[in-house]
mmCIF file of C-alpha atoms in Angstrom:
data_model
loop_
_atom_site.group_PDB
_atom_site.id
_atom_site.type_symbol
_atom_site.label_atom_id
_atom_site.label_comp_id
_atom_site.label_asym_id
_atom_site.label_seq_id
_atom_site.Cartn_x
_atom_site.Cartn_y
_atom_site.Cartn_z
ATOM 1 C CA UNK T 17 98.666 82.350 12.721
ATOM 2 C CA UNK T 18 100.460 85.450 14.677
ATOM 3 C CA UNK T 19 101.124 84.914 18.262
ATOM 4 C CA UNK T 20 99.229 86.944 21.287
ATOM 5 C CA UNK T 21 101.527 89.015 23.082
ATOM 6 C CA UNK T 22 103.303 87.138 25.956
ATOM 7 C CA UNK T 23 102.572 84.074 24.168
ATOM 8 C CA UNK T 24 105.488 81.211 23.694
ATOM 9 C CA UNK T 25 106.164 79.058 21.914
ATOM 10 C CA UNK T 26 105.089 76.575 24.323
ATOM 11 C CA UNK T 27 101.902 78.108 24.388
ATOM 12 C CA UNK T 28 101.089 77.879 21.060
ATOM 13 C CA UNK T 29 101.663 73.731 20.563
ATOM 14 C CA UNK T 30 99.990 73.265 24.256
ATOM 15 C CA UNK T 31 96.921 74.760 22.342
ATOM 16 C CA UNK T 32 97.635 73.545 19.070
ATOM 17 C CA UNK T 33 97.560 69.327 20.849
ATOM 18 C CA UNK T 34 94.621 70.008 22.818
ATOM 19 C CA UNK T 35 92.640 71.883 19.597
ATOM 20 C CA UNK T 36 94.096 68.529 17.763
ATOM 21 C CA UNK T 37 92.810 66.465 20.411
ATOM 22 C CA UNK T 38 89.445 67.593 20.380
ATOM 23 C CA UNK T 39 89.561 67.604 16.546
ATOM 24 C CA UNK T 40 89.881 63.841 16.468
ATOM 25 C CA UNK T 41 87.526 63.126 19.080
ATOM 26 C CA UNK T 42 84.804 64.723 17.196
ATOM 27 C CA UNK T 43 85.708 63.244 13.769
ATOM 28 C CA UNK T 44 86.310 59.851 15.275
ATOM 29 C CA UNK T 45 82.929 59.891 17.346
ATOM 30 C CA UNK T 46 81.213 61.384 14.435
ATOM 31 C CA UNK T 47 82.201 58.320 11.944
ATOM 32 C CA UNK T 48 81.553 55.839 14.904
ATOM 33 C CA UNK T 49 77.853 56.980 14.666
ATOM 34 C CA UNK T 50 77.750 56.923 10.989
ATOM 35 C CA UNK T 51 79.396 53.448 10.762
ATOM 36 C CA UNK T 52 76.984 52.087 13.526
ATOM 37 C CA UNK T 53 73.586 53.554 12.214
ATOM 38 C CA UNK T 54 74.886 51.133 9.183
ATOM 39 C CA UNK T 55 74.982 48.018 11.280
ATOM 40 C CA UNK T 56 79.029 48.775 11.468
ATOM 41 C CA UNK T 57 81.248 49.248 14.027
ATOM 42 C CA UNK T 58 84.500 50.637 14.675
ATOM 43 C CA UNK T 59 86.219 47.953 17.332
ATOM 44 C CA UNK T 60 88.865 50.342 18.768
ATOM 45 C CA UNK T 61 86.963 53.295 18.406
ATOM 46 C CA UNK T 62 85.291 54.055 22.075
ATOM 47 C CA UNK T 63 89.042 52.968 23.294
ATOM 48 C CA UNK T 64 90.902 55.958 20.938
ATOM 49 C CA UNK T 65 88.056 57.800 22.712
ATOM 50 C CA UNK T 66 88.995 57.134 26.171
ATOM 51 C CA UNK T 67 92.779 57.444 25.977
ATOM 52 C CA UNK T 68 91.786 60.940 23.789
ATOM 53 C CA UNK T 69 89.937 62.271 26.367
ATOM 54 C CA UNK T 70 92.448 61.588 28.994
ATOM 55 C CA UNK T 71 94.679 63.405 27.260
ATOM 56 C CA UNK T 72 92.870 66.341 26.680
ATOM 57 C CA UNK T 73 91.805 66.114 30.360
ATOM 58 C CA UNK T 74 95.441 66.063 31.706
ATOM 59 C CA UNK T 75 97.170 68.934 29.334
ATOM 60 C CA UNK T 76 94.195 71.006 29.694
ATOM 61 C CA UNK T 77 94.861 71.054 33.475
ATOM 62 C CA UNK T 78 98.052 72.570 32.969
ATOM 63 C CA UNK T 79 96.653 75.016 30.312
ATOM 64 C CA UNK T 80 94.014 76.197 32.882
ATOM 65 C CA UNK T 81 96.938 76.766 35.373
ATOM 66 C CA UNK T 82 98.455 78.987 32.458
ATOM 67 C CA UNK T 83 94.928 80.745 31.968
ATOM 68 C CA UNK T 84 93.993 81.164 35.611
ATOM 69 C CA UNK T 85 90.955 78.920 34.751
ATOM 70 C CA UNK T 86 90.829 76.230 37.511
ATOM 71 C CA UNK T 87 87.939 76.650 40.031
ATOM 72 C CA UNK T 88 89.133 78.239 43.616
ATOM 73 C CA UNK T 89 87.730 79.253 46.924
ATOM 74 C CA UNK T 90 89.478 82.886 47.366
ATOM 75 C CA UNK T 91 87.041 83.944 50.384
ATOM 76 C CA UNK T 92 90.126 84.144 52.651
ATOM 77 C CA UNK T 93 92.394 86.221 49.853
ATOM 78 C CA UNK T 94 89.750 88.297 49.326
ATOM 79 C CA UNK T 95 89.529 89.565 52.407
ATOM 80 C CA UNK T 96 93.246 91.197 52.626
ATOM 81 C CA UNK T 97 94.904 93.055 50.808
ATOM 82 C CA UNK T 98 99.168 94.079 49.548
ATOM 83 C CA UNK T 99 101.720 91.580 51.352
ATOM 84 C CA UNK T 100 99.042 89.800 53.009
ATOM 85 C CA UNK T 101 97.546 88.738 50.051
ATOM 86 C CA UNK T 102 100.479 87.725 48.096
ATOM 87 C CA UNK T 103 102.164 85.944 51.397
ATOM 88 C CA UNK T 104 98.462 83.881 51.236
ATOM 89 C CA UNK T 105 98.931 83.421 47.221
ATOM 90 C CA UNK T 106 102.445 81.831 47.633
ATOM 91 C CA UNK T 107 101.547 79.297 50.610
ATOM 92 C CA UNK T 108 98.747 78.193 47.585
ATOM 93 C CA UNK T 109 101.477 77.803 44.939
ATOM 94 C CA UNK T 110 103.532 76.318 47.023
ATOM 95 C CA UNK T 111 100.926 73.994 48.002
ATOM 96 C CA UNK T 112 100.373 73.417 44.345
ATOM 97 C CA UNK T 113 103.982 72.686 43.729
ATOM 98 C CA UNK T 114 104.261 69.738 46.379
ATOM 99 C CA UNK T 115 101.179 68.333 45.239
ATOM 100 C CA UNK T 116 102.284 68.320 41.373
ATOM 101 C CA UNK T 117 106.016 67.352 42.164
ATOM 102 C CA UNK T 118 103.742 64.067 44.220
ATOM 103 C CA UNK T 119 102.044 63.425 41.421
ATOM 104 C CA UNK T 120 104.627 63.629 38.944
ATOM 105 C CA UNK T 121 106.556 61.208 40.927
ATOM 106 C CA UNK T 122 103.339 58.851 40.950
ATOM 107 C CA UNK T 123 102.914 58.930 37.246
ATOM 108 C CA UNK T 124 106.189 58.238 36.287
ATOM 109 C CA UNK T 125 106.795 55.323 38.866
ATOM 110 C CA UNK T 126 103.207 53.822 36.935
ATOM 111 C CA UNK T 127 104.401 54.749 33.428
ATOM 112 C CA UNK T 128 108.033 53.643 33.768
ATOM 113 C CA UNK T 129 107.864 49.516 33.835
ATOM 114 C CA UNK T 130 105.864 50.197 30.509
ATOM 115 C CA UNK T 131 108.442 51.540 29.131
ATOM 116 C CA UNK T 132 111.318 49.094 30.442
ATOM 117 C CA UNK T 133 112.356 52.245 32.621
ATOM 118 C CA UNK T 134 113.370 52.051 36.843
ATOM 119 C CA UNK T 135 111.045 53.426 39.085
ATOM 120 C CA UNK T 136 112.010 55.489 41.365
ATOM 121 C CA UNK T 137 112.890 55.023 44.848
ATOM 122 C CA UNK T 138 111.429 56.768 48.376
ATOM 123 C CA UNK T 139 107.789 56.302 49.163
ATOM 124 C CA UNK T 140 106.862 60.211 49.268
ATOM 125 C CA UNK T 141 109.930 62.178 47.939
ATOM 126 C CA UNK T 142 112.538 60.224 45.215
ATOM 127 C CA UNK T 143 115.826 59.189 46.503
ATOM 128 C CA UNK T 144 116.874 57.445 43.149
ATOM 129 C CA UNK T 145 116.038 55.121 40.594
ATOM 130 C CA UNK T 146 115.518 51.236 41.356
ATOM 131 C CA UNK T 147 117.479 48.494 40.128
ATOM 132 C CA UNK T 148 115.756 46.869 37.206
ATOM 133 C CA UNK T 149 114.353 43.434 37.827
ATOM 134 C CA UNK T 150 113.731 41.091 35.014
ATOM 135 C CA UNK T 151 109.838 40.946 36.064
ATOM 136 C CA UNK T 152 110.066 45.285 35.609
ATOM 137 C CA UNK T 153 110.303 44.965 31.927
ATOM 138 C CA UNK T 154 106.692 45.168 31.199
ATOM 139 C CA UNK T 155 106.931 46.880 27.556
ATOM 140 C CA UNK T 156 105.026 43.515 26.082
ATOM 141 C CA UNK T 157 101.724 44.985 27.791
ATOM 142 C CA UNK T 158 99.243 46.157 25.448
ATOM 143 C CA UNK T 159 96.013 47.519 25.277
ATOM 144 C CA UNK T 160 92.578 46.082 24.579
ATOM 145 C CA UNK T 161 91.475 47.221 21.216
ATOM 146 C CA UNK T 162 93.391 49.761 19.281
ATOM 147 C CA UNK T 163 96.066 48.659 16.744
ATOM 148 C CA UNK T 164 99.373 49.339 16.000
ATOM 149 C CA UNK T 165 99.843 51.236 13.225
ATOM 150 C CA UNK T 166 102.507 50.151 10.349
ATOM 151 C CA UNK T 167 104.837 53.674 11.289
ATOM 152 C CA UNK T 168 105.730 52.378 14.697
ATOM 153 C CA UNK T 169 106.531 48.943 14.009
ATOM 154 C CA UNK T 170 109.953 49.829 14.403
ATOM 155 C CA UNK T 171 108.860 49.752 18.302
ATOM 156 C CA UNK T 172 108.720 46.153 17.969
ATOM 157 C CA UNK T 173 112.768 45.409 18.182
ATOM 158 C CA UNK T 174 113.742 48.497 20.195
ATOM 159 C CA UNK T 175 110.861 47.359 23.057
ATOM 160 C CA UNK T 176 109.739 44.398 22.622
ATOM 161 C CA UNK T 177 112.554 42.231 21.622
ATOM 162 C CA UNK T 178 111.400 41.981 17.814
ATOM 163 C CA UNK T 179 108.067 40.207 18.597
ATOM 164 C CA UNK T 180 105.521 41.784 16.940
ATOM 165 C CA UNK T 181 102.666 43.892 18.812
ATOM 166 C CA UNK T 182 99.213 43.027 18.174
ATOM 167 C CA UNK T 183 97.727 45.918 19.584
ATOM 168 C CA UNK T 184 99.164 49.370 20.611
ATOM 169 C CA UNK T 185 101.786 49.027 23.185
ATOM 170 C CA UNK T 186 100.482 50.314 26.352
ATOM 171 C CA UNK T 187 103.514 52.529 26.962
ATOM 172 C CA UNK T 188 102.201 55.027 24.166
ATOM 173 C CA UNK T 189 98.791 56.681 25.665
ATOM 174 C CA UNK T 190 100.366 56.152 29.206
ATOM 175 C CA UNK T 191 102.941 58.644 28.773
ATOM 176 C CA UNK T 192 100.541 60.950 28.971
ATOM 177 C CA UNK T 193 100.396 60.621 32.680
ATOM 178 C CA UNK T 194 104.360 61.855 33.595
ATOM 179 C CA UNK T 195 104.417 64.422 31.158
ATOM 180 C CA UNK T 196 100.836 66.354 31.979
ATOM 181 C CA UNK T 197 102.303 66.270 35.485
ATOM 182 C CA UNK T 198 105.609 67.381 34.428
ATOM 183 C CA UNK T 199 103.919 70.353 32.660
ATOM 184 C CA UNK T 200 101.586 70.888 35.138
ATOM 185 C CA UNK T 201 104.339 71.455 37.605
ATOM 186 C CA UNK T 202 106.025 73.563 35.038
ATOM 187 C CA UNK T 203 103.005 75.978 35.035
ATOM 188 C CA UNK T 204 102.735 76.100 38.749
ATOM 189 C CA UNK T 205 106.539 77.226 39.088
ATOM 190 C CA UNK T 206 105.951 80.112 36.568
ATOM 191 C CA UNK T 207 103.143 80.989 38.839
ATOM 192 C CA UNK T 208 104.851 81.216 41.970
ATOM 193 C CA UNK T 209 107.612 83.459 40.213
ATOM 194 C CA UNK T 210 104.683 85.696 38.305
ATOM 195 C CA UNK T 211 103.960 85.975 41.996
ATOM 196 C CA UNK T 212 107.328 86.477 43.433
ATOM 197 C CA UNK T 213 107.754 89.770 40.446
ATOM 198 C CA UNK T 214 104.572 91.183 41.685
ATOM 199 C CA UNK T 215 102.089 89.905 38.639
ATOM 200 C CA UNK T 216 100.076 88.000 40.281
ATOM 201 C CA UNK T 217 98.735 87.793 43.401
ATOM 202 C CA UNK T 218 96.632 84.071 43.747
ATOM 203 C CA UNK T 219 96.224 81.366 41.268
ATOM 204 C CA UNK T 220 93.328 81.310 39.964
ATOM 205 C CA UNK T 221 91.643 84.446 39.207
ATOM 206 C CA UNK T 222 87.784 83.674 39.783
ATOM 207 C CA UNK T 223 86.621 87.484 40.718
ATOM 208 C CA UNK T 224 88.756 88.759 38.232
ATOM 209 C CA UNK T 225 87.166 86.569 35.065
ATOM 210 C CA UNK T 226 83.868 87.567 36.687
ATOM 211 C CA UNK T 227 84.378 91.145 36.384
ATOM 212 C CA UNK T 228 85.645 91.299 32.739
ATOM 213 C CA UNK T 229 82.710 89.916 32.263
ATOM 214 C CA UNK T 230 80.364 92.023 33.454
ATOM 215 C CA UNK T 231 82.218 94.298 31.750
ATOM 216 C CA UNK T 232 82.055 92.942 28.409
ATOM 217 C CA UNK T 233 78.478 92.817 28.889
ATOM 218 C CA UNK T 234 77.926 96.003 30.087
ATOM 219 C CA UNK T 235 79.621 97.286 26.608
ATOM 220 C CA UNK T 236 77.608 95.023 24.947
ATOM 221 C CA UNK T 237 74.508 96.388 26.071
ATOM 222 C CA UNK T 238 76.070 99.686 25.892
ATOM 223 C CA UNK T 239 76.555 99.010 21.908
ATOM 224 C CA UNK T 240 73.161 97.519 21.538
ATOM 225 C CA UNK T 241 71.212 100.495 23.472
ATOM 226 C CA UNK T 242 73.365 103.372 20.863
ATOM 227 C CA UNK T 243 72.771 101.195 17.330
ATOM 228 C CA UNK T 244 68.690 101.234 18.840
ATOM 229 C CA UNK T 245 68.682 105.234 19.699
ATOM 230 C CA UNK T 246 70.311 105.450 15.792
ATOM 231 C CA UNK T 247 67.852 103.320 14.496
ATOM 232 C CA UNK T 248 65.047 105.406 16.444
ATOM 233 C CA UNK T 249 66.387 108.752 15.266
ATOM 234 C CA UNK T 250 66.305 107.242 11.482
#
């Protein structure tokens, strides 16, 4: 597979996990049905569903920062134009940024005890990390219903003191959560310097989408009408 140009690497695995992602959930959901319309069932089945669907949820957000794809309201942007425009487009990134940085910070202070790491300190911005107490190590927790499989049993003495896990410690799919929000605040700060260079001028890019396609269908139709006039000369 060749790489688009201005494609990174980066790129190319952020789209190769979520066309994973969506993979499994169709094959797993798929044999779920089969297995049930035969009086089966697959016990951790709808739970591999939920925890893959929150993943693809949370690094497709930062994709559709990437692509321009996340719905905006760009009435006000719209209606100015040069400097004015790209002034309004950096108060939005910036916006953005806070709001990611916030909820990077809230992920990783939920995710962290799961994985026997400090929180950190400050109740909006982080000053630091907190001392660990011994009621913080929470790496025993678990989930409900999917298993841990036999290649990371070696989890079980570098996290859980060598007991064995039943189920699939919960630290796994919650990771998830600080490092969609890490990436999504990775995608907004290549925005706001796209927009610093003069590439961009707003985040999303609603009107824009909207007008290639028109476009595309105006060709389209374009095609279509010529192949019928050949046809009608034959």
């Amino acid at each position: 597979m060749h790489p688009k140009p201005g494609e990174s690497r980066m790129d190319r695995i952020e789209e190769s996990v979520i066309a994973l992602i969506l993979g499994l959930m169709t094959v797993l959901a798929f044999v779920n049905v089969i297995v049930r319309k035969s009086g089966g069932n697959i016990l951790w089945a709808k739970e591999t569903l939920v925890f893959l669907f929150a993943w693809l949820v949370l690094i497709g957000a930062s994709y559709a920062v990437k692509k321009g794809a996340h719905l905006g309201v760009d009435v006000v942007v719209n209606m100015v134009h040069g400097q004015k425009r790209r002034a309004l487009g950096l108060v939005a990134v910036l916006i953005c940024i806070i709001y990611s940085f916030l909820l990077l910070k809230g992920a990783w202070d939920y995710w962290a005890n799961f994985a026997n790491l400090p929180q950190t300190t400050g109740r909006v911005f982080p000053t630091g990390f907190q001392e660990m107490k011994p009621t913080d190590y929470r790496s025993w927790y678990i989930v409900n219903d999917v298993p841990n499989p036999w290649f990371l049993g070696w989890l079980e003495g570098a996290m859980n003191y060598g007991d064995p896990y039943d189920k699939l410690p919960r630290f796994i799919p919650y990771m998830v959560l600080p490092a969609s929000m890490a990436l999504l605040l990775f995608r907004f700060i290549q925005s706001a310097l796209a927009m610093f260079a003069g590439k961009i001028d707003r985040v999303v890019a609603s009107h824009e989408v909207e007008d290639e396609i028109e476009e595309v269908r105006e060709r389209l139709g374009a095609a279509m009408d010529g192949e019928t006039d050949a046809g009608s000369a034959k």
